[in-house]
Structures are given as structure tokens and as C-alpha cells.
CSV table of C-alpha atoms in Angstrom, one decimal:
chain,number,residue,atom,x,y,z
S,1,MET,CA,123.8,-32.0,-48.2
S,2,LYS,CA,123.4,-35.7,-49.0
S,3,LEU,CA,126.2,-38.2,-48.5
S,4,ALA,CA,126.1,-41.9,-49.4
S,5,VAL,CA,128.5,-44.6,-48.1
S,6,VAL,CA,128.8,-47.7,-50.3
S,7,GLY,CA,129.9,-50.5,-48.0
S,8,GLY,CA,127.9,-48.8,-45.1
S,9,GLY,CA,127.5,-52.2,-43.3
S,10,SER,CA,131.3,-52.2,-42.6
S,11,THR,CA,132.3,-52.4,-38.9
S,12,TYR,CA,134.4,-49.3,-39.8
S,13,THR,CA,131.2,-47.2,-40.3
S,14,PRO,CA,130.6,-46.1,-36.7
S,15,GLU,CA,134.0,-44.4,-36.8
S,16,LEU,CA,132.9,-42.5,-39.8
S,17,ILE,CA,129.5,-41.7,-38.2
S,18,ASP,CA,131.3,-40.4,-35.1
S,19,GLY,CA,133.4,-38.0,-37.2
S,20,PHE,CA,130.3,-36.7,-39.1
S,21,ALA,CA,128.6,-36.1,-35.7
S,22,ARG,CA,131.6,-34.4,-34.0
S,23,LEU,CA,132.6,-32.3,-37.1
S,24,ARG,CA,129.1,-31.3,-38.3
S,25,ASP,CA,130.0,-27.6,-38.4
S,26,SER,CA,132.5,-28.2,-41.2
S,27,LEU,CA,130.3,-30.8,-43.0
S,28,PRO,CA,126.6,-30.1,-42.4
S,29,VAL,CA,125.1,-33.5,-43.5
S,30,GLU,CA,121.3,-33.4,-43.8
S,31,GLU,CA,121.0,-37.0,-45.1
S,32,LEU,CA,123.4,-39.9,-44.8
S,33,VAL,CA,122.6,-43.1,-46.7
S,34,LEU,CA,124.4,-46.3,-45.7
S,35,ILE,CA,124.3,-48.8,-48.7
S,36,ASP,CA,125.2,-52.5,-48.3
S,37,PRO,CA,123.9,-55.8,-49.7
S,38,ALA,CA,124.4,-57.5,-46.3
S,39,ALA,CA,121.1,-56.6,-44.7
S,40,GLU,CA,121.7,-58.0,-41.3
S,41,ARG,CA,125.0,-56.2,-40.8
S,42,LEU,CA,123.5,-53.0,-42.3
S,43,ALA,CA,120.7,-53.1,-39.8
S,44,LEU,CA,123.1,-53.4,-36.8
S,45,VAL,CA,125.4,-50.7,-38.1
S,46,GLY,CA,122.5,-48.4,-39.1
S,47,GLY,CA,120.9,-48.7,-35.7
S,48,LEU,CA,124.1,-47.7,-33.9
S,49,ALA,CA,124.7,-44.9,-36.4
S,50,ARG,CA,121.3,-43.3,-35.6
S,51,ARG,CA,122.0,-43.6,-31.9
S,52,ILE,CA,125.4,-41.9,-32.2
S,53,PHE,CA,123.8,-39.0,-34.1
S,54,ALA,CA,121.0,-38.8,-31.6
S,55,LYS,CA,123.4,-38.7,-28.6
S,56,GLN,CA,125.5,-36.0,-30.1
S,57,GLY,CA,122.5,-34.0,-31.2
S,58,HIS,CA,123.1,-34.2,-34.9
S,59,PRO,CA,119.9,-33.3,-36.8
S,60,GLY,CA,120.7,-35.3,-39.9
S,61,LYS,CA,118.7,-38.3,-41.1
S,62,ILE,CA,120.4,-41.7,-41.5
S,63,THR,CA,118.8,-44.2,-43.8
S,64,THR,CA,119.9,-47.7,-44.9
S,65,THR,CA,119.3,-49.5,-48.1
S,66,SER,CA,120.6,-52.3,-50.3
S,67,ASP,CA,119.4,-50.4,-53.4
S,68,LEU,CA,122.6,-48.7,-54.7
S,69,ASP,CA,120.9,-46.6,-57.4
S,70,ALA,CA,118.3,-45.2,-55.0
S,71,GLY,CA,120.9,-44.7,-52.3
S,72,VAL,CA,123.2,-42.6,-54.3
S,73,ALA,CA,120.5,-40.6,-56.2
S,74,GLY,CA,121.1,-36.9,-55.8
S,75,ALA,CA,124.1,-37.4,-53.5
S,76,ASP,CA,126.7,-34.6,-53.2
S,77,ALA,CA,129.5,-37.1,-52.4
S,78,VAL,CA,129.7,-40.9,-52.4
S,79,LEU,CA,132.3,-42.7,-50.1
S,80,LEU,CA,133.5,-46.1,-51.2
S,81,GLN,CA,134.7,-48.5,-48.5
S,82,LEU,CA,134.4,-52.0,-50.1
S,83,ARG,CA,135.9,-55.3,-49.4
S,84,ILE,CA,134.9,-57.7,-52.2
S,85,GLY,CA,134.9,-61.2,-50.8
S,86,GLY,CA,135.0,-60.0,-47.2
S,87,GLN,CA,137.5,-61.1,-44.6
S,88,ALA,CA,137.5,-64.6,-46.1
S,89,ALA,CA,139.1,-63.3,-49.3
S,90,ARG,CA,141.5,-61.1,-47.3
S,91,ASN,CA,142.6,-64.2,-45.3
S,92,GLN,CA,143.5,-65.9,-48.6
S,93,ASP,CA,145.4,-62.8,-49.8
S,94,GLU,CA,147.4,-63.0,-46.7
S,95,THR,CA,148.2,-66.7,-46.7
S,96,TRP,CA,148.7,-68.3,-50.2
S,97,PRO,CA,151.6,-65.9,-51.2
S,98,LEU,CA,153.5,-67.3,-48.2
S,99,GLU,CA,153.5,-70.7,-49.8
S,100,CYS,CA,155.9,-69.2,-52.4
S,101,GLY,CA,158.0,-67.3,-49.8
S,102,CYS,CA,156.5,-63.9,-50.6
S,103,VAL,CA,154.7,-61.5,-48.3
S,104,GLY,CA,151.0,-62.1,-47.9
S,105,GLN,CA,149.3,-58.7,-47.6
S,106,GLU,CA,146.0,-57.3,-48.8
S,107,THR,CA,147.4,-54.1,-50.5
S,108,THR,CA,150.8,-55.0,-51.8
S,109,GLY,CA,152.5,-57.9,-53.5
S,110,ALA,CA,150.5,-60.8,-54.8
S,111,GLY,CA,147.7,-60.4,-52.3
S,112,GLY,CA,147.3,-56.8,-53.2
S,113,LEU,CA,147.0,-57.7,-56.9
S,114,ALA,CA,144.3,-60.2,-56.1
S,115,LYS,CA,142.4,-57.5,-54.3
S,116,ALA,CA,142.8,-55.1,-57.2
S,117,LEU,CA,141.5,-57.7,-59.6
S,118,ARG,CA,138.4,-58.4,-57.5
S,119,THR,CA,137.8,-54.8,-56.7
S,120,VAL,CA,138.4,-52.6,-59.8
S,121,PRO,CA,135.5,-54.0,-62.0
S,122,VAL,CA,133.0,-53.7,-59.1
S,123,VAL,CA,134.1,-50.1,-58.3
S,124,LEU,CA,133.9,-49.1,-61.9
S,125,ASP,CA,130.3,-50.5,-62.1
S,126,ILE,CA,129.3,-48.6,-59.0
S,127,ALA,CA,130.9,-45.4,-60.3
S,128,GLU,CA,129.0,-45.6,-63.6
S,129,ARG,CA,125.7,-46.0,-61.6
S,130,VAL,CA,126.7,-43.0,-59.5
S,131,ARG,CA,127.4,-41.0,-62.7
S,132,ARG,CA,123.8,-41.7,-63.9
S,133,ALA,CA,122.1,-41.1,-60.5
S,134,ALA,CA,124.2,-38.2,-59.2
S,135,PRO,CA,126.3,-36.8,-62.1
S,136,ASP,CA,127.8,-34.0,-60.0
S,137,ALA,CA,128.8,-36.1,-57.0
S,138,TRP,CA,132.3,-36.5,-55.9
S,139,ILE,CA,133.5,-40.1,-55.3
S,140,ILE,CA,135.9,-40.4,-52.3
S,141,ASP,CA,137.7,-43.7,-52.5
S,142,PHE,CA,138.9,-45.4,-49.3
S,143,THR,CA,138.8,-48.9,-50.9
S,144,ASN,CA,142.2,-50.6,-51.1
S,145,PRO,CA,144.4,-50.8,-53.1
S,146,VAL,CA,143.6,-47.1,-53.1
S,147,GLY,CA,146.1,-46.0,-55.7
S,148,ILE,CA,145.1,-48.6,-58.3
S,149,VAL,CA,141.4,-48.1,-57.6
S,150,THR,CA,141.6,-44.3,-57.8
S,151,ARG,CA,143.5,-44.5,-61.1
S,152,ALA,CA,140.8,-46.7,-62.6
S,153,LEU,CA,138.2,-44.2,-61.5
S,154,LEU,CA,140.1,-41.2,-62.9
S,155,GLN,CA,140.9,-42.9,-66.2
S,156,ALA,CA,137.2,-43.7,-66.6
S,157,GLY,CA,136.5,-39.9,-66.3
S,158,HIS,CA,134.9,-40.0,-62.8
S,159,ARG,CA,135.1,-37.1,-60.3
S,160,ALA,CA,137.2,-39.1,-57.8
S,161,VAL,CA,139.8,-38.6,-55.1
S,162,GLY,CA,141.6,-41.3,-53.2
S,163,LEU,CA,142.0,-41.2,-49.5
S,164,CYS,CA,144.3,-43.0,-47.0
S,165,ASN,CA,144.7,-42.5,-43.3
S,166,VAL,CA,148.5,-43.0,-43.1
S,167,ALA,CA,149.3,-39.3,-43.5
S,168,ILE,CA,146.7,-38.0,-41.0
S,169,GLY,CA,147.9,-40.7,-38.6
S,170,PHE,CA,151.4,-39.4,-38.8
S,171,GLN,CA,150.2,-35.8,-38.5
S,172,ARG,CA,148.3,-36.6,-35.3
S,173,ARG,CA,151.2,-38.6,-33.9
S,174,PHE,CA,153.7,-35.8,-34.5
S,175,ALA,CA,151.3,-33.2,-33.1
S,176,ARG,CA,151.1,-35.1,-29.8
S,177,LEU,CA,154.9,-35.5,-29.6
S,178,LEU,CA,155.3,-31.8,-30.3
S,179,ASP,CA,152.4,-30.7,-28.1
S,180,VAL,CA,150.8,-28.6,-30.9
S,181,ALA,CA,147.5,-28.6,-32.6
S,182,PRO,CA,147.3,-31.1,-35.5
S,183,GLU,CA,146.4,-28.4,-38.0
S,184,GLN,CA,149.8,-26.8,-37.2
S,185,VAL,CA,151.7,-29.8,-38.5
S,186,HIS,CA,152.4,-29.9,-42.2
S,187,LEU,CA,154.0,-33.0,-43.7
S,188,ASP,CA,156.4,-33.4,-46.6
S,189,HIS,CA,154.6,-36.6,-47.5
S,190,VAL,CA,155.5,-38.2,-50.8
S,191,GLY,CA,155.1,-41.4,-52.8
S,192,LEU,CA,152.3,-43.8,-53.8
S,193,ASN,CA,149.5,-45.1,-51.7
S,194,HIS,CA,151.1,-47.4,-49.0
S,195,LEU,CA,154.6,-46.5,-50.3
S,196,THR,CA,155.3,-43.1,-48.7
S,197,TRP,CA,157.9,-41.3,-46.7
S,198,GLU,CA,157.7,-38.3,-44.4
S,199,ARG,CA,160.7,-36.2,-45.5
S,200,GLY,CA,159.9,-33.2,-43.5
S,201,VAL,CA,157.6,-32.1,-40.6
S,202,ARG,CA,156.9,-28.4,-40.5
S,203,VAL,CA,155.2,-26.5,-37.7
S,204,GLY,CA,153.1,-23.4,-38.3
S,205,GLY,CA,152.8,-23.7,-42.1
S,206,PRO,CA,154.3,-25.3,-45.2
S,207,ASP,CA,157.2,-22.9,-44.9
S,208,GLY,CA,157.7,-23.4,-41.2
S,209,GLU,CA,160.6,-24.9,-39.4
S,210,ASP,CA,161.3,-28.5,-40.2
S,211,VAL,CA,161.3,-30.4,-36.9
S,212,LEU,CA,161.8,-33.9,-38.3
S,213,PRO,CA,165.5,-34.1,-37.2
S,214,LYS,CA,164.3,-33.1,-33.7
S,215,LEU,CA,161.5,-35.8,-33.8
S,216,LEU,CA,164.0,-38.5,-34.9
S,217,ALA,CA,166.5,-37.5,-32.3
S,218,GLU,CA,164.1,-37.4,-29.4
S,219,HIS,CA,161.5,-40.0,-30.4
S,220,GLY,CA,163.3,-42.2,-32.8
S,221,ASP,CA,163.0,-45.3,-30.6
S,222,SER,CA,159.2,-45.1,-30.3
S,223,LEU,CA,158.7,-44.3,-34.0
S,224,ALA,CA,160.9,-47.2,-35.0
S,225,ASP,CA,159.1,-49.5,-32.6
S,226,ASP,CA,155.7,-48.5,-34.1
S,227,LEU,CA,157.1,-49.2,-37.6
S,228,HIS,CA,158.8,-52.5,-36.6
S,229,LEU,CA,162.0,-51.2,-38.1
S,230,PRO,CA,165.4,-50.8,-36.4
S,231,ARG,CA,166.1,-47.3,-35.1
S,232,ALA,CA,169.3,-47.2,-37.2
S,233,VAL,CA,167.3,-47.4,-40.4
S,234,LEU,CA,165.4,-44.2,-39.6
S,235,ASP,CA,168.5,-42.5,-38.5
S,236,ARG,CA,170.4,-43.4,-41.7
S,237,LEU,CA,167.6,-42.4,-44.0
S,238,GLY,CA,166.6,-39.3,-42.1
S,239,VAL,CA,163.0,-39.9,-42.9
S,240,VAL,CA,160.0,-41.7,-41.5
S,241,PRO,CA,158.7,-44.4,-43.8
S,242,SER,CA,155.1,-45.6,-43.7
S,243,TYR,CA,154.6,-48.9,-42.0
S,244,TYR,CA,154.1,-50.6,-45.4
S,245,LEU,CA,157.8,-49.9,-46.3
S,246,ARG,CA,158.7,-52.7,-43.9
S,247,TYR,CA,157.4,-55.2,-46.5
S,248,TYR,CA,160.2,-53.9,-48.8
S,249,TYR,CA,162.9,-53.1,-46.3
S,250,ALA,CA,162.5,-56.3,-44.2
S,251,HIS,CA,160.7,-58.7,-46.6
S,252,ASP,CA,162.2,-62.0,-45.5
S,253,GLU,CA,161.9,-61.1,-41.9
S,254,VAL,CA,158.2,-60.3,-42.4
S,255,VAL,CA,157.6,-63.6,-44.2
S,256,ARG,CA,159.1,-65.5,-41.3
S,257,GLU,CA,156.9,-63.7,-38.9
S,258,LEU,CA,153.7,-64.2,-40.9
S,259,ARG,CA,154.3,-67.9,-41.1
S,260,THR,CA,154.3,-68.2,-37.3
S,261,LYS,CA,151.0,-66.4,-36.4
S,262,PRO,CA,147.4,-66.1,-37.4
S,263,SER,CA,146.7,-63.8,-40.3
S,264,ARG,CA,145.6,-60.3,-39.7
S,265,ALA,CA,142.3,-61.2,-41.5
S,266,ALA,CA,141.6,-63.9,-38.9
S,267,GLU,CA,142.3,-61.4,-36.1
S,268,VAL,CA,140.0,-58.8,-37.7
S,269,ALA,CA,137.2,-61.4,-38.3
S,270,GLU,CA,137.2,-62.1,-34.6
S,271,MET,CA,137.0,-58.4,-33.8
S,272,GLU,CA,134.2,-57.9,-36.3
S,273,ARG,CA,132.1,-60.7,-34.7
S,274,ALA,CA,132.5,-59.0,-31.3
S,275,LEU,CA,131.8,-55.5,-32.7
S,276,LEU,CA,128.6,-56.6,-34.5
S,277,GLU,CA,127.4,-58.1,-31.2
S,278,MET,CA,128.1,-54.8,-29.5
S,279,TYR,CA,126.4,-52.9,-32.2
S,280,GLY,CA,123.2,-54.9,-31.6
S,281,ASP,CA,123.0,-53.6,-28.0
S,282,PRO,CA,120.3,-50.9,-28.1
S,283,ALA,CA,122.0,-49.1,-25.2
S,284,LEU,CA,125.2,-48.5,-27.1
S,285,ASP,CA,125.3,-45.0,-28.5
S,286,GLU,CA,129.0,-44.4,-29.1
S,287,LYS,CA,131.7,-46.1,-31.0
S,288,PRO,CA,133.2,-48.9,-28.7
S,289,GLU,CA,136.9,-48.8,-27.7
S,290,LEU,CA,137.5,-52.1,-29.5
S,291,LEU,CA,136.9,-50.3,-32.8
S,292,ALA,CA,140.2,-48.5,-32.4
S,293,LYS,CA,142.0,-51.9,-32.8
S,294,ARG,CA,140.1,-52.6,-36.0
S,295,GLY,CA,142.2,-50.2,-38.0
S,296,GLY,CA,141.4,-47.1,-39.9
S,297,ALA,CA,142.4,-44.6,-37.2
S,298,PHE,CA,141.4,-41.0,-38.1
S,299,TYR,CA,139.6,-42.2,-41.2
S,300,SER,CA,136.5,-40.3,-40.2
S,301,GLU,CA,138.4,-37.0,-39.8
S,302,ALA,CA,140.2,-37.4,-43.1
S,303,ALA,CA,137.0,-38.2,-44.8
S,304,VAL,CA,135.2,-35.2,-43.3
S,305,ASP,CA,138.0,-32.9,-44.1
S,306,LEU,CA,138.2,-34.1,-47.8
S,307,ALA,CA,134.4,-34.0,-48.3
S,308,SER,CA,134.1,-30.5,-46.7
S,309,SER,CA,136.9,-29.2,-48.9
S,310,LEU,CA,135.5,-30.6,-52.1
S,311,LEU,CA,131.9,-29.5,-51.4
S,312,GLY,CA,132.8,-26.2,-49.7
S,313,ASP,CA,135.5,-25.2,-52.1
S,314,THR,CA,137.9,-24.3,-49.3
S,315,GLY,CA,141.2,-24.6,-51.2
S,316,ASP,CA,143.0,-25.9,-48.2
S,317,VAL,CA,145.9,-28.5,-48.3
S,318,GLN,CA,145.3,-32.2,-47.7
S,319,VAL,CA,147.2,-35.4,-48.5
S,320,VAL,CA,145.3,-37.2,-51.2
S,321,ASN,CA,145.7,-39.7,-54.0
S,322,THR,CA,145.4,-37.9,-57.3
S,323,TYR,CA,146.9,-37.7,-60.8
S,324,ASN,CA,150.6,-36.9,-61.0
S,325,ASN,CA,150.3,-34.3,-63.7
S,326,GLY,CA,154.1,-33.6,-63.7
S,327,THR,CA,154.5,-33.4,-60.0
S,328,LEU,CA,157.0,-36.2,-60.0
S,329,PRO,CA,158.8,-35.7,-63.3
S,330,PHE,CA,160.0,-39.3,-63.5
S,331,LEU,CA,156.4,-40.7,-63.6
S,332,PRO,CA,153.7,-40.4,-66.3
S,333,ASP,CA,151.1,-37.7,-65.8
S,334,ASP,CA,148.3,-40.2,-65.3
S,335,ALA,CA,150.1,-42.1,-62.5
S,336,VAL,CA,148.3,-41.7,-59.2
S,337,ILE,CA,150.5,-40.3,-56.4
S,338,GLU,CA,149.9,-39.6,-52.7
S,339,VAL,CA,151.1,-36.1,-51.9
S,340,PRO,CA,149.8,-32.8,-50.3
S,341,ALA,CA,147.4,-31.0,-52.7
S,342,THR,CA,145.0,-28.1,-52.6
S,343,VAL,CA,141.4,-29.2,-52.6
S,344,GLY,CA,138.4,-27.4,-53.8
S,345,ALA,CA,135.3,-27.6,-55.9
S,346,ALA,CA,137.4,-28.1,-59.1
S,347,GLY,CA,139.2,-31.1,-57.5
S,348,THR,CA,142.8,-31.5,-56.4
S,349,THR,CA,146.1,-29.9,-57.4
S,350,PRO,CA,149.3,-31.4,-56.1
S,351,LEU,CA,151.7,-29.0,-54.5
S,352,PRO,CA,155.3,-28.9,-55.9
S,353,VAL,CA,157.5,-31.6,-54.5
S,354,PRO,CA,161.3,-31.1,-54.0
S,355,PRO,CA,163.4,-33.6,-56.0
S,356,LEU,CA,163.5,-37.1,-54.6
S,357,ASP,CA,166.6,-39.1,-53.8
S,358,PRO,CA,167.0,-42.1,-56.2
S,359,LEU,CA,166.5,-44.4,-53.2
S,360,TYR,CA,162.9,-43.3,-53.2
S,361,SER,CA,162.2,-42.4,-56.8
S,362,GLY,CA,163.5,-45.7,-58.1
S,363,LEU,CA,161.1,-47.7,-55.9
S,364,ILE,CA,158.2,-45.4,-56.7
S,365,ALA,CA,158.9,-45.8,-60.4
S,366,ASN,CA,159.1,-49.6,-60.1
S,367,VAL,CA,155.8,-49.8,-58.2
S,368,THR,CA,154.1,-47.4,-60.6
S,369,ALA,CA,155.1,-49.7,-63.4
S,370,TYR,CA,153.6,-52.6,-61.5
S,371,GLU,CA,150.4,-50.6,-61.0
S,372,ASP,CA,150.2,-50.0,-64.7
S,373,LEU,CA,150.2,-53.7,-65.4
S,374,ALA,CA,148.0,-54.5,-62.4
S,375,LEU,CA,145.3,-52.1,-63.7
S,376,GLU,CA,145.6,-53.6,-67.2
S,377,ALA,CA,145.0,-57.0,-65.7
S,378,ALA,CA,142.1,-55.8,-63.7
S,379,LEU,CA,140.4,-54.2,-66.7
S,380,ARG,CA,141.2,-56.8,-69.4
S,381,GLY,CA,141.9,-60.0,-67.5
S,382,GLY,CA,144.0,-62.9,-68.7
S,383,ARG,CA,146.6,-65.1,-67.1
S,384,ASP,CA,149.5,-63.5,-69.0
S,385,ARG,CA,148.6,-60.1,-67.7
S,386,VAL,CA,148.4,-61.4,-64.1
S,387,PHE,CA,151.8,-63.0,-64.6
S,388,LYS,CA,153.4,-59.9,-66.0
S,389,ALA,CA,152.1,-57.7,-63.1
S,390,LEU,CA,153.5,-60.2,-60.6
S,391,LEU,CA,156.8,-60.5,-62.3
S,392,SER,CA,157.2,-56.7,-62.3
S,393,HIS,CA,156.5,-56.3,-58.6
S,394,PRO,CA,159.7,-55.6,-56.6
S,395,LEU,CA,158.5,-58.0,-53.9
S,396,ILE,CA,158.3,-60.9,-56.4
S,397,GLY,CA,160.4,-60.3,-59.5
S,398,GLN,CA,161.4,-64.0,-60.3
S,399,TYR,CA,159.6,-65.9,-63.0
S,400,GLU,CA,159.2,-69.1,-60.9
S,401,TYR,CA,157.5,-67.2,-58.1
S,402,ALA,CA,155.4,-65.3,-60.6
S,403,GLU,CA,154.2,-68.5,-62.3
S,404,ALA,CA,153.3,-70.2,-59.0
S,405,LEU,CA,151.6,-67.1,-57.6
S,406,THR,CA,149.6,-66.6,-60.8
S,407,ASP,CA,148.2,-70.1,-60.5
S,408,ARG,CA,147.4,-69.6,-56.8
S,409,LEU,CA,145.8,-66.2,-57.4
S,410,ILE,CA,143.5,-67.5,-60.1
S,411,ALA,CA,142.6,-70.6,-58.1
S,412,HIS,CA,141.7,-68.6,-55.0
S,413,ASN,CA,139.8,-65.9,-56.8
S,414,ARG,CA,138.0,-67.6,-59.7
S,415,GLU,CA,134.6,-66.8,-58.4
S,416,HIS,CA,135.4,-63.1,-58.6
S,417,LEU,CA,137.2,-63.1,-62.0
S,418,ALA,CA,134.7,-63.2,-64.9
S,419,TRP,CA,137.5,-64.1,-67.4
S,420,ALA,CA,138.7,-67.0,-65.3
């Protein structure tokens, strides 16, 4: 089995390598290719990756290359983990929207749109090259904004599934609180990427007892603290929202906070410098503890689970980003939703979802409409399309803000926008 990782020079990659090494029985990788144009980073990450495999006794071969076509040739699966423009572009995404009083964030709002505009054309080019070099390969997309990027891939006819670590993070957290194995915990997870709610937590199987009320009653304070939301909000809703819902439920509070501290991109850039220095130590043969603060917790396990199910035709259930196809009846079939689905060699099939309260379905429909316009802007370009996407976003929604944000988005991203 051959896997390729596009963006293999990321400081995330040792997390992924550790997962491949520990879970090799479920995903027997014979060759793993790390692909990245940043040769110096790739050499550091590749060296550590080989040492991790060697320490854990993994027999697979790890190679590195900047040649995308050669790297993906004959691959069974290709994982995408890209950040076009690096942390510098992310820092801009997180700062210039604040000038207009809007949240600055790399996956939602104006910053999220900027990232989508930079990313979608590059990902589609990569996917076309994968199709030529490895026509039967699955593309597993971990590149944000995952929902929009996955939709672009699917609409272009690629064998693609989107992946996020929010659901597996909740699964692992709930399992610890319940003192059960993670595989015993089944989530009623519903929404769009970075716009999801846990409406039920069942133990033992999809039809098991729903213990979410117990979790909220006994652990509501700690859950609320982690989400930076008042405990009363969780109690009144009776659900656990993803962290990203705070940008909607407490927008102005978040803006005030973001204006008083360094951007997350600045923090991560410092971590990356430290991590790359560690990776260069020839004695280091395991992922360092600092990597846990970098983000992407359980990404490796989610990626291994998804790849093994697609390539092994297991038919098990995982939370993925995939076509709606009638699952949420208020959305078009080609919307990309994030829900539990059966996964096998033929792809993904969402499980039935109980009807949603208008409190959730309304916001999902609004953000889906924004994603329609965002993808149109990413594919066709143009100032008017950018403006319409921003105007439609529930975190913006006023024409004066949309005008000002459009000007700023184009000014900060001109080098990445062919039409600008």
C-alpha cells in the first residue's frame, strides 16, 4: 500500500507518522511519500518521520520529494494538508477582518473566505494531477476550509472525502469522562465543517443509551470552559456545540478578545520554529510534547481510520465531510455536510439524521448559501463574487462591512488570486 501526503513538510506531519506507526495493523503502509516544495522543512520532517518508524519497528519506507507527479504516482490514497501562503497568510486572515469589527479566523468569516480563494484553485490542480498519476486513488482532504474544499473536489468528479478532527476529539473526550473505550462512543454529530453540534452521545452502539444529559449534568462546567461559552448556554440548548460556534454565539465578545492579544497564527509560528529545531535533533525519535499544543489532536487516528476504511472496504461508521444527498432535506443534494457515514471502497453514505430544530437548520442553511457563493468566487474570481459571498455570511451581513472587507481581502491576497 502506498500513501502520499501533500504538504508533508508541515509540522503536523509527525503526528500523522506516529499514527501510521502505532496503527499499522489497520493500515499496513509499505511506502509513504511526503511531498512539499519547502525542501529544508521537508528534510527535517522526513528525518524525524523515518526515526519514528524505526523506533516503533514499522517496516514501511518513507521517502520525500518536491515532485508532486512522481510522489503521487501509483498511490492508493493521497492526503492533502496544505496552507497556501503559510502562517503569514493566516496571520493576515486573523487580523484585517478585525479592522471592520468582524471576527478574524482562518476557516470562517472573511478570513475563511480568503483562505478558500487561495486554496481551492491549488487543490483542484493537485487533484487533476493525482487523477492522471493515480486514477484510482482516494483523496482525503484535511485542508481548511474543509467543507468548501471538499465540495470543490467532489463537484470536479474526484474520489474525495473531507476529514476534520472535531468529532474524534469529542469522542475521545466523552470516552474519558465516561471511562469507556472510544470505539464504544457514538456521536449524533450534525452540521457543516466547523459548524456542528453533538445532539446525542450513545454508548455501545448507534442505538445505545443517550448519555448526553448525564454528561452535561456532571461535566457541564468543564465542557463549557473548554468551549469558552457559559454553562447556561449548554444547559439551555441541551447540546454540545463545536468550539467554532463561539464565533456565532459570542461574536462581539470574541472580537474584543482578539483585539487584545497576538493572533493564533503568531503563536503557531513561534511553535513551528521551536518544533523544526527539535525535528533537526538526530536523537529525537518520537513526536515532541509541544506538538500537542500545535493543534490537530487525534488527526492521525482519524486519518488512519478513514484511509483503512476506504482501502479496506470495512463499511464502518465515521464522521466525514461528504455530499448531502438528501440527508438534510432543507439543503441541496450537492451541499457538503459533516455527519456520521458508512465508509467503504465505494465511498461514503451518510446515515439518516433525525430532524433538526430550526435553531440549527436555519444557521446551517445560511452558511451553506455562503459556501455556494464562496466556491463560485474561488472558481471564477471577481470582486462582485467576493462581495456577495461576504454579504451573505451571517458573521458579516452588512453591505458597508462587506465592501470594506472585500477591499482588504483582495489587497492582502493579490499575489494568490490570478484574477486580481
